[in-house]
Coordinates of C-alpha atoms in Angstrom, one line a residue:
Chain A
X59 CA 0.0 0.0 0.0
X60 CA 1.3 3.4 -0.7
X61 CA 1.7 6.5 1.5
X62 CA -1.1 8.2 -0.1
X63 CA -3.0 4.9 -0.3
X64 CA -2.4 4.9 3.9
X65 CA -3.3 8.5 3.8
X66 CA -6.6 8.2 2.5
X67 CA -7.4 5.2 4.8
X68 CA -7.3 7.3 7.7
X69 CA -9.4 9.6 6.2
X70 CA -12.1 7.0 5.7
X71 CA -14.3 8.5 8.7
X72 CA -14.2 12.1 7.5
X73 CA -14.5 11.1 4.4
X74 CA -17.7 9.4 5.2
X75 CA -19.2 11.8 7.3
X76 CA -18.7 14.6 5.3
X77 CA -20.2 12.6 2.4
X78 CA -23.0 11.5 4.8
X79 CA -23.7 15.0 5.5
X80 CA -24.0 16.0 2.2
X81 CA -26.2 13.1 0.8
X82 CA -28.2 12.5 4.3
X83 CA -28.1 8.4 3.3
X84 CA -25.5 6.1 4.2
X85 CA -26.3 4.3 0.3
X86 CA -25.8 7.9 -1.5
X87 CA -23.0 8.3 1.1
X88 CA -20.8 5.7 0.3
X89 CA -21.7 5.8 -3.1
X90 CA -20.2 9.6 -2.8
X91 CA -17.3 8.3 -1.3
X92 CA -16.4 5.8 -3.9
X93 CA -16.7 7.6 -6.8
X94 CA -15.0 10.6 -5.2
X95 CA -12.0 8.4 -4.5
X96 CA -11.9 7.0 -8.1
X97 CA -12.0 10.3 -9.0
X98 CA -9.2 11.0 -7.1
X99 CA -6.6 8.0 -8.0
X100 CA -7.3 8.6 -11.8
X101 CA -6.4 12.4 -11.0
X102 CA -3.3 11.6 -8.3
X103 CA -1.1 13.7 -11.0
X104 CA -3.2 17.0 -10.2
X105 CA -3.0 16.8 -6.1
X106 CA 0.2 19.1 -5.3
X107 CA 1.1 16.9 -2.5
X108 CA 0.0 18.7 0.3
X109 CA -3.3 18.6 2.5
X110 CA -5.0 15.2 1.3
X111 CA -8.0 15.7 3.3
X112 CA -8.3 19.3 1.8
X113 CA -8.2 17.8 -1.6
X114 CA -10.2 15.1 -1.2
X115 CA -13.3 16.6 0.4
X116 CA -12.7 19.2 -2.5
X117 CA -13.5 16.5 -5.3
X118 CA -16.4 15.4 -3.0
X119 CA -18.0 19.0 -2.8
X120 CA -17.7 19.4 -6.6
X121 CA -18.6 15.8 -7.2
X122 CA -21.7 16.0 -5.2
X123 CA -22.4 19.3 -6.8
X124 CA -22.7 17.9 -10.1
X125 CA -24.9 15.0 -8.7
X126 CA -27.3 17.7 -7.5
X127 CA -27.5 18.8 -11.0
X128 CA -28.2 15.4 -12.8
X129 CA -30.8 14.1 -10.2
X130 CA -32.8 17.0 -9.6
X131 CA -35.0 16.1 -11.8
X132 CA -35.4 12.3 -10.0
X133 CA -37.4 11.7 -6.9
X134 CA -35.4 10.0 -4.3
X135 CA -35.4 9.8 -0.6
X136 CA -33.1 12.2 1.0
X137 CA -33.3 12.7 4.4
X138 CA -30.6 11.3 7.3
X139 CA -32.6 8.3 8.4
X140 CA -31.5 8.8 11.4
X141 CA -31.1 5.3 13.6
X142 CA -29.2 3.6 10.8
X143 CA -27.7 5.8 8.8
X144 CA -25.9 7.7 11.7
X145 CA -23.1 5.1 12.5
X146 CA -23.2 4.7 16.2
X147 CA -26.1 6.0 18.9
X148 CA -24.7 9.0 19.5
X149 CA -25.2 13.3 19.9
X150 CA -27.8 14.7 22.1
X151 CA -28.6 11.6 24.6
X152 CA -32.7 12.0 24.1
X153 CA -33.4 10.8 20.8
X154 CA -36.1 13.0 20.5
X155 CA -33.0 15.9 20.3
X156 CA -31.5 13.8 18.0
X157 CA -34.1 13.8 15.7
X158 CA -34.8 17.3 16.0
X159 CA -31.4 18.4 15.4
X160 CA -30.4 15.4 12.3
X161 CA -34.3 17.3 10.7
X162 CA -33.0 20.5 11.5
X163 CA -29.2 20.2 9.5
X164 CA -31.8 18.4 6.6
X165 CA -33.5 21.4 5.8
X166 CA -30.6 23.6 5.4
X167 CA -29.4 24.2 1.7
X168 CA -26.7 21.6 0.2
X169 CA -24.5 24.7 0.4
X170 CA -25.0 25.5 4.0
X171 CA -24.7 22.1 5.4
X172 CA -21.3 21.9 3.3
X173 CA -20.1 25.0 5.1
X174 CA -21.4 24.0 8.3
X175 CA -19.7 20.6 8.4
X176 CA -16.3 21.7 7.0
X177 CA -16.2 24.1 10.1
X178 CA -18.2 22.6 12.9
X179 CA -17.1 18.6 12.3
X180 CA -13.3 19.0 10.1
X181 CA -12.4 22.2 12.1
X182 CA -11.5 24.4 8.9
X183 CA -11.1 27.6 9.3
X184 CA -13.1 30.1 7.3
X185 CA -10.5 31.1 4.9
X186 CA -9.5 27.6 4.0
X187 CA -13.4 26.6 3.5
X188 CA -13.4 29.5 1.4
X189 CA -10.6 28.4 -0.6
X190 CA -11.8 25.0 -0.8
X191 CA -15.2 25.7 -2.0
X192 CA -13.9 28.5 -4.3
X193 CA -16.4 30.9 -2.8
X194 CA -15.5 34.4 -1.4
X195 CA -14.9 34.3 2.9
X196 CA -18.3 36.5 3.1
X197 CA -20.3 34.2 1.4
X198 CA -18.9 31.5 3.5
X199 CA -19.9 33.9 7.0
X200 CA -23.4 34.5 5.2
X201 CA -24.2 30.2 5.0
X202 CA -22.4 29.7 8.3
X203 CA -24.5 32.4 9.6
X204 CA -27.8 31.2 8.0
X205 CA -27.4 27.5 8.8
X206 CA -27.0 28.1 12.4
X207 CA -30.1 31.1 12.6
X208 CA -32.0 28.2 10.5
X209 CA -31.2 25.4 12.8
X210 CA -31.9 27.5 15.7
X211 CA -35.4 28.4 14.8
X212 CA -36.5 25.0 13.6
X213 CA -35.0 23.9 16.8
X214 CA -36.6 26.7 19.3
X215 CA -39.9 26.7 16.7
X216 CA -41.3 23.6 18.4
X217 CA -41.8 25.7 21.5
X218 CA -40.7 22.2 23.3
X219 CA -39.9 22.2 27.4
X220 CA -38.0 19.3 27.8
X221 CA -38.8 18.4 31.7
X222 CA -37.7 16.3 35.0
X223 CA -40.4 13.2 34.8
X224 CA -42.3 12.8 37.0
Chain B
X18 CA -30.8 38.9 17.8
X19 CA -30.2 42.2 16.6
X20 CA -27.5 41.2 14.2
X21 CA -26.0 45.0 14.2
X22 CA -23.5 44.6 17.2
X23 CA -21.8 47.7 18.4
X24 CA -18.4 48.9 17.1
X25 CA -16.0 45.8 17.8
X26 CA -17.7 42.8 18.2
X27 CA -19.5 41.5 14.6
X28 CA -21.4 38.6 14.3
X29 CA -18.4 37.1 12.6
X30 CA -16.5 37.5 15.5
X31 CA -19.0 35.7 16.9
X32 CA -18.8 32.7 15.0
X33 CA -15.4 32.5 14.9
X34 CA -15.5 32.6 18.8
X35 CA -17.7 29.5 18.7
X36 CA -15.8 28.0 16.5
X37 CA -12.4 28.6 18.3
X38 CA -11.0 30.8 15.5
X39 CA -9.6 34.0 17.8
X40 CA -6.8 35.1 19.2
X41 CA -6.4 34.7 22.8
X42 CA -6.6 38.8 23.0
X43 CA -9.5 38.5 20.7
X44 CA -11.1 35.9 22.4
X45 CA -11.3 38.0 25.7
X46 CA -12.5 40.9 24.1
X47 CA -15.8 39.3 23.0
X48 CA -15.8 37.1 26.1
X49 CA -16.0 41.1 28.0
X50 CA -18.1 41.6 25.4
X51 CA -20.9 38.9 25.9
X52 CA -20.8 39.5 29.5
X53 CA -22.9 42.8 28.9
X54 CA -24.5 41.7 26.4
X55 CA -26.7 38.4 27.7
X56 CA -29.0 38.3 23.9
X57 CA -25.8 37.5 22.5
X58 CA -24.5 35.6 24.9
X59 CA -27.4 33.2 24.9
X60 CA -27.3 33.2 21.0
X61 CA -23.9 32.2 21.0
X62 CA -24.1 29.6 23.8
X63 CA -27.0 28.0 21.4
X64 CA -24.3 27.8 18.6
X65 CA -21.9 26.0 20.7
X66 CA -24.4 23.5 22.1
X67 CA -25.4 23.3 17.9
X68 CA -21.6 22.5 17.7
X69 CA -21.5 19.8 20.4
X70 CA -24.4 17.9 19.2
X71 CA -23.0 18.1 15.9
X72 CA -19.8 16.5 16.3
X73 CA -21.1 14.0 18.7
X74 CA -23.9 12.9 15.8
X75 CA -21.1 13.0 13.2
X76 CA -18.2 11.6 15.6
X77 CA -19.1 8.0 15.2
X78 CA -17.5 7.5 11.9
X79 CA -14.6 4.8 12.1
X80 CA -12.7 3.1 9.7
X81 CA -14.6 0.0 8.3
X82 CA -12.7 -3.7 7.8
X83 CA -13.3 -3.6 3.8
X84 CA -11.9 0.2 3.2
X85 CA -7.9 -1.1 2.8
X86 CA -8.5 -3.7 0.1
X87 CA -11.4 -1.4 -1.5
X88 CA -8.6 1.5 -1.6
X89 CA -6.3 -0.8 -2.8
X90 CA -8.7 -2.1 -5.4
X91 CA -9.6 1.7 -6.5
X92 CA -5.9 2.4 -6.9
X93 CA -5.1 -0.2 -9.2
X94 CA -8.2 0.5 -11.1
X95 CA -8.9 -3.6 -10.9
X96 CA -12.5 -4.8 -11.9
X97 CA -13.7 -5.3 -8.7
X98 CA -13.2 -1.4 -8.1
X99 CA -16.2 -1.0 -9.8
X100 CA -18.5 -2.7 -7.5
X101 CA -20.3 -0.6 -5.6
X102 CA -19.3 0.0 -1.6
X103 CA -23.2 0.6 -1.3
X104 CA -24.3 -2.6 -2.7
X105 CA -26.2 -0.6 -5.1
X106 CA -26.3 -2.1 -9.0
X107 CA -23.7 0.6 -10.5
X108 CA -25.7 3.3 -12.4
X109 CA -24.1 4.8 -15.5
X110 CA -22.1 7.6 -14.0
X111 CA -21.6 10.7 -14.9
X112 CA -19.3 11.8 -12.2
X113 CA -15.9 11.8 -14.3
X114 CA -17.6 14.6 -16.3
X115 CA -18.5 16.8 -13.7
X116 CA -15.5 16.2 -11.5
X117 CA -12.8 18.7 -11.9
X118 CA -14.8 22.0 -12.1
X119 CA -12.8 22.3 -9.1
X120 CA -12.5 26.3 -8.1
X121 CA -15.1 27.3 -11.0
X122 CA -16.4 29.4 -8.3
X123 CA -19.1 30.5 -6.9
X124 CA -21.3 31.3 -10.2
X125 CA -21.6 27.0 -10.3
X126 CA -23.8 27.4 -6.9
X127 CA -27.1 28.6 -8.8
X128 CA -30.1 28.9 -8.3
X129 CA -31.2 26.2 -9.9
X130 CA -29.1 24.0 -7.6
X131 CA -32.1 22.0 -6.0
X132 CA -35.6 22.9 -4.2
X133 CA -35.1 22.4 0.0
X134 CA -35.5 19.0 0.5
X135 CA -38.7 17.3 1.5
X136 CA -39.2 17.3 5.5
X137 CA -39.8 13.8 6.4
X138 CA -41.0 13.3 9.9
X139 CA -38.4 10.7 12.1
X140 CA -40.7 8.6 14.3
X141 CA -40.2 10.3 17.2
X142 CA -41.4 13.5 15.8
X143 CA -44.2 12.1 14.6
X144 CA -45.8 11.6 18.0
X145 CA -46.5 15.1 19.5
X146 CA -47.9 16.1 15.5
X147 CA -50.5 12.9 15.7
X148 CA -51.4 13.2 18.7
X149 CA -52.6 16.8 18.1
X150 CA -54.3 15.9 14.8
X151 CA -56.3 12.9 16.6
X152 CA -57.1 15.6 19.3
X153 CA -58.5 18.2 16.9
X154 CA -60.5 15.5 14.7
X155 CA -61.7 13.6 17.4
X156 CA -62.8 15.8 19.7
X157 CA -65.1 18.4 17.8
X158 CA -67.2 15.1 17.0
X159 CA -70.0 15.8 18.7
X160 CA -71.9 12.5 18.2
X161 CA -69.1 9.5 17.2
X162 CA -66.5 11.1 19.0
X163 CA -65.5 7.4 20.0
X164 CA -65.9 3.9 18.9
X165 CA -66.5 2.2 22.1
X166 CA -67.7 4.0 25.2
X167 CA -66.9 4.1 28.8
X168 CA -69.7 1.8 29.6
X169 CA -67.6 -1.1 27.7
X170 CA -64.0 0.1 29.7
X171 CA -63.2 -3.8 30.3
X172 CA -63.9 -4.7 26.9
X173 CA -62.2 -1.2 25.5
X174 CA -59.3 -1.6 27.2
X175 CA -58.2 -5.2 26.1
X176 CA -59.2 -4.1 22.7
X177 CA -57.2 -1.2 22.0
X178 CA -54.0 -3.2 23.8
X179 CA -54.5 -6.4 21.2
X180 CA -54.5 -4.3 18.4
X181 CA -51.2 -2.1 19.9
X182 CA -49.5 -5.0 20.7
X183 CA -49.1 -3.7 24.5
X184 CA -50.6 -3.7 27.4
X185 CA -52.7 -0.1 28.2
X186 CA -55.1 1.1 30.8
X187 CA -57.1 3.8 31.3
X188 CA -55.7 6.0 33.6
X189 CA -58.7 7.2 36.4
X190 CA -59.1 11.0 36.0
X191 CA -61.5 11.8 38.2
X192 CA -59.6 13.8 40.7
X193 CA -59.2 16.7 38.0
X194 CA -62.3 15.9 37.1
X195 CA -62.5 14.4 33.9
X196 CA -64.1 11.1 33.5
X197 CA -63.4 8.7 30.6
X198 CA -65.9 9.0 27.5
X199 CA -64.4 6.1 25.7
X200 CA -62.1 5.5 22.8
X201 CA -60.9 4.4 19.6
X202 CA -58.1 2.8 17.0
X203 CA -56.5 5.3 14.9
X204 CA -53.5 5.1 12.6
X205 CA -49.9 6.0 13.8
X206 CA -47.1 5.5 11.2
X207 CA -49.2 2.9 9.7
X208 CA -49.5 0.9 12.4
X209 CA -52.2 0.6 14.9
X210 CA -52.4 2.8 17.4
X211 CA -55.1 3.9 20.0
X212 CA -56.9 7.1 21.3
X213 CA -58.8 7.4 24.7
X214 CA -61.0 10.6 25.2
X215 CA -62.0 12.2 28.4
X216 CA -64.6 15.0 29.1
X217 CA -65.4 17.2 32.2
X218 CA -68.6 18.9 33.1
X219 CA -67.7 22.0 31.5
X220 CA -67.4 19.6 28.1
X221 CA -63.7 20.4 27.7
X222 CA -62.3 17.7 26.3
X223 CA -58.7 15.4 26.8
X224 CA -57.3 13.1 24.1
X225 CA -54.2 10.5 25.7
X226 CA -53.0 8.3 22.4
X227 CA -50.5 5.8 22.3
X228 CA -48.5 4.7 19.5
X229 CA -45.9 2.1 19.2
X230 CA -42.3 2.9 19.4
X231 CA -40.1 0.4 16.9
X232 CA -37.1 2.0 18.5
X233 CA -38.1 0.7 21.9
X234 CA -36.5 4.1 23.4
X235 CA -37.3 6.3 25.9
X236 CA -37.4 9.9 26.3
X237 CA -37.7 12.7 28.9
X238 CA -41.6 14.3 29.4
X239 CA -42.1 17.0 26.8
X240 CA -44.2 19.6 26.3
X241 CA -45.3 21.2 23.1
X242 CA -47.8 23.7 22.2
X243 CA -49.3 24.4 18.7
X244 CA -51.5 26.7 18.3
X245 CA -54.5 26.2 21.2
X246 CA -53.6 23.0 21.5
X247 CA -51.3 21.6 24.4
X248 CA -49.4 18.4 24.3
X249 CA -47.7 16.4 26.7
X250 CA -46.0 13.1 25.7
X251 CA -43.1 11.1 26.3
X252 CA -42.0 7.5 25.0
X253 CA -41.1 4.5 27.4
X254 CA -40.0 1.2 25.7
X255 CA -42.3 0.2 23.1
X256 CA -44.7 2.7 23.5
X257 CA -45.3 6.3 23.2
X258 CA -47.2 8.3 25.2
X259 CA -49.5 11.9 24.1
X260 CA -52.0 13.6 26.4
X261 CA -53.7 16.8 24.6
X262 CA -55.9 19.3 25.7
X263 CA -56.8 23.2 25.3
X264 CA -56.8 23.8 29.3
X265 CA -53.4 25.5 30.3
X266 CA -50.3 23.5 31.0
X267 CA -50.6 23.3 34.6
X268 CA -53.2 21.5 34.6
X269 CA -52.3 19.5 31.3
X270 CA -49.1 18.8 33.4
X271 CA -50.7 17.3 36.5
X272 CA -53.3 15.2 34.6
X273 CA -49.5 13.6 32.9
X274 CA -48.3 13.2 36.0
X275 CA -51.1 10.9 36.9
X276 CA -51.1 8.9 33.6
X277 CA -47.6 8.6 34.0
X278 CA -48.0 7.1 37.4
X279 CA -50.9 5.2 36.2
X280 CA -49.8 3.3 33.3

């Protein structure tokens, strides 16, 4: 196995999660996955050698951009299903939270959960999100911005008390 | 919030305090900040409970037994590469055309992108929204509003928990003076699930369904309000639990506390 090969296989998890985020099913996820990593070994000559991950969740953003385009037109199901597509139990303890929050990052646009996840989950800073997703850093603020005022609301908008039983 | 802040602290600094993006100096600043200004603050203590839950639903990625042989597979560009990690019958794709748009810039994101997607309801969810709907239909019947009254509880009772698949009761709410009118199947995700209705002399009315739970959890006692209508509910085990009402939530609250202790 090469370095790069070793490389990529530790990035399996972000990899996946970040494709998970952005396809909300673990079929479309890994689907995402594969053909982004195809994508990438027939294109090894183009990465500069530096900041795999960067690249690779690059290809995936653009890849999964283009998927948008092609099956828009196609119903499918698309939301996180939560108990099995969600690897492991795991986020707010009540599941009721859980759901709330996994419907919550589903209704924010493609383009704000990509944002959201490259910061909140991969810890990129807003300059190198920007320069991965080729947008300017205000536009990047703006979605941040957005997803979190949208996920808020839809979380708040339930007006639920969540209370000691009895 | 009032997303104009005063001079010095944007909402950008906000974020980037939430995500751990400022300088130490920085940092304190909008810490000082926050301390006056508790709108913010709250806000921002929201996005960093956002961020926790996040990771934690996200965190549970690891790195799965097939992934070094399907690397090694995709690197050599062998046949078996082409099998798809999703078990899914490979589709013609498309994706080596699209692929290296890389840095095409923001123009690409257009409009046309894709309409929000479709809220589907997790089953959890579902349970305060049915519960409400049952109460509003149910209720303003004036002569059906059940199928089998109080005067058959015995028979009502074993009924409703055959077709649920687990054993119910109905709770005695006399003391807050309701008494039990009688009740009914419904649908709940498409499985059976069963309504009781109770009625006090003014004629105000209580719905308390129960639905099964496939994910055999259990959750805290919520409360959720929709319009007039007030719902209590909480899931144990196999079976979730709903009480509505249009009285206020004190009372809605002590009338759960004696289901919950009842059932």
């Amino acid at each position: 196995m090469t370095r790069t090969e070793d490389g990529i296989l530790a990035l399996m998890p972000a990899l996946r999660r970040y494709a998970l985020a952005l396809s909300r099913n673990r079929q479309d996820a890994e689907d995402l996955v594969q053909d982004s990593l195809e994508a990438a070994f027939a294109n090894l000559g183009a990465w500069r050698g530096a900041n795999l991950r960067g690249w690779l969740l690059t290809i995936m953003t653009n890849m999964h951009r283009g998927r948008y385009r092609t099956q828009a037109g196609r119903a499918r199901h698309d939301a996180i299903e939560t108990a099995g597509d969600i690897a492991a139990p795991a986020g707010p303890d009540d599941p009721l939270e859980r759901d709330r929050l996994i419907a919550a990052i589903n209704l924010l646009s493609p383009e704000q959960r990509s944002v959201l996840m490259l910061v909140v989950v991969e810890g990129y800073a807003y300059t190198e999100v920007a320069a991965m997703l080729g947008i300017p850093l205000g536009t990047v603020m703006s979605r941040l911005s957005r997803a979190r005022h949208a996920i808020a609301d839809n979380l708040s908008g339930h007006n639920i008390v969540g209370l000691r039983r009895p | 919030m009032n997303r104009t802040q005063p001079p010095g602290v944007t909402e950008d600094d906000l974020h980037a305090y939430v995500d751990g993006l400022l300088s130490a100096e920085r940092q304190a600043e909008v810490e000082r900040w926050l301390a006056g200004n508790p709108q913010a603050a709250s806000e921002v203590a929201g996005w960093q409970q956002q961020n926790r839950h996040i990771r934690a639903l996200f965190s549970a990625e690891v790195p799965q037994e097939d992934d070094a042989r399907r690397l090694a597979d995709l690197a050599a560009g062998s046949a078996r590469a082409r099998r798809r990690w999703s078990g899914r019958v490979l589709a013609a794709s498309a994706a080596g055309l699209v692929l290296f748009s890389l840095g095409a810039g923001a123009g690409m994101l257009g409009a046309r992108l894709l309409e929000p997607p479709a809220r589907t309801l997790a089953s959890l969810e579902a349970l305060p929204e049915a519960a409400r709907a049952s109460y509003l239909i149910y209720t303003r019947e004036v002569r059906h509003p059940v199928e089998v009254g109080a005067d058959q509880e015995a028979h009502l009772v074993a009924w409703l928990s055959k077709r649920l698949g687990s054993e119910i009761a109905a709770p005695d709410l006399t003391s807050e003076g309701f008494h039990l009118v009688g009740g009914r199947l419904i649908p709940y995700r498409d499985k059976p699930g069963a309504l009781l209705m109770y009625e006090n002399e003014k004629g105000e009315r209580l719905t308390l369904m129960f639905g099964r739970n496939e994910q055999n959890t259990t959750t805290g006692f919520r409360f959720e309000s929709t319009g007039n209508v007030q719902t209590f509910y909480w899931i144990d085990g196999p079976v979730g639990y709903a009480i509505s009402g249009e009285i206020d939530r004190e009372r809605l609250q002590r009338i759960s506390d004696i289901c919950y202790r009842q059932l």
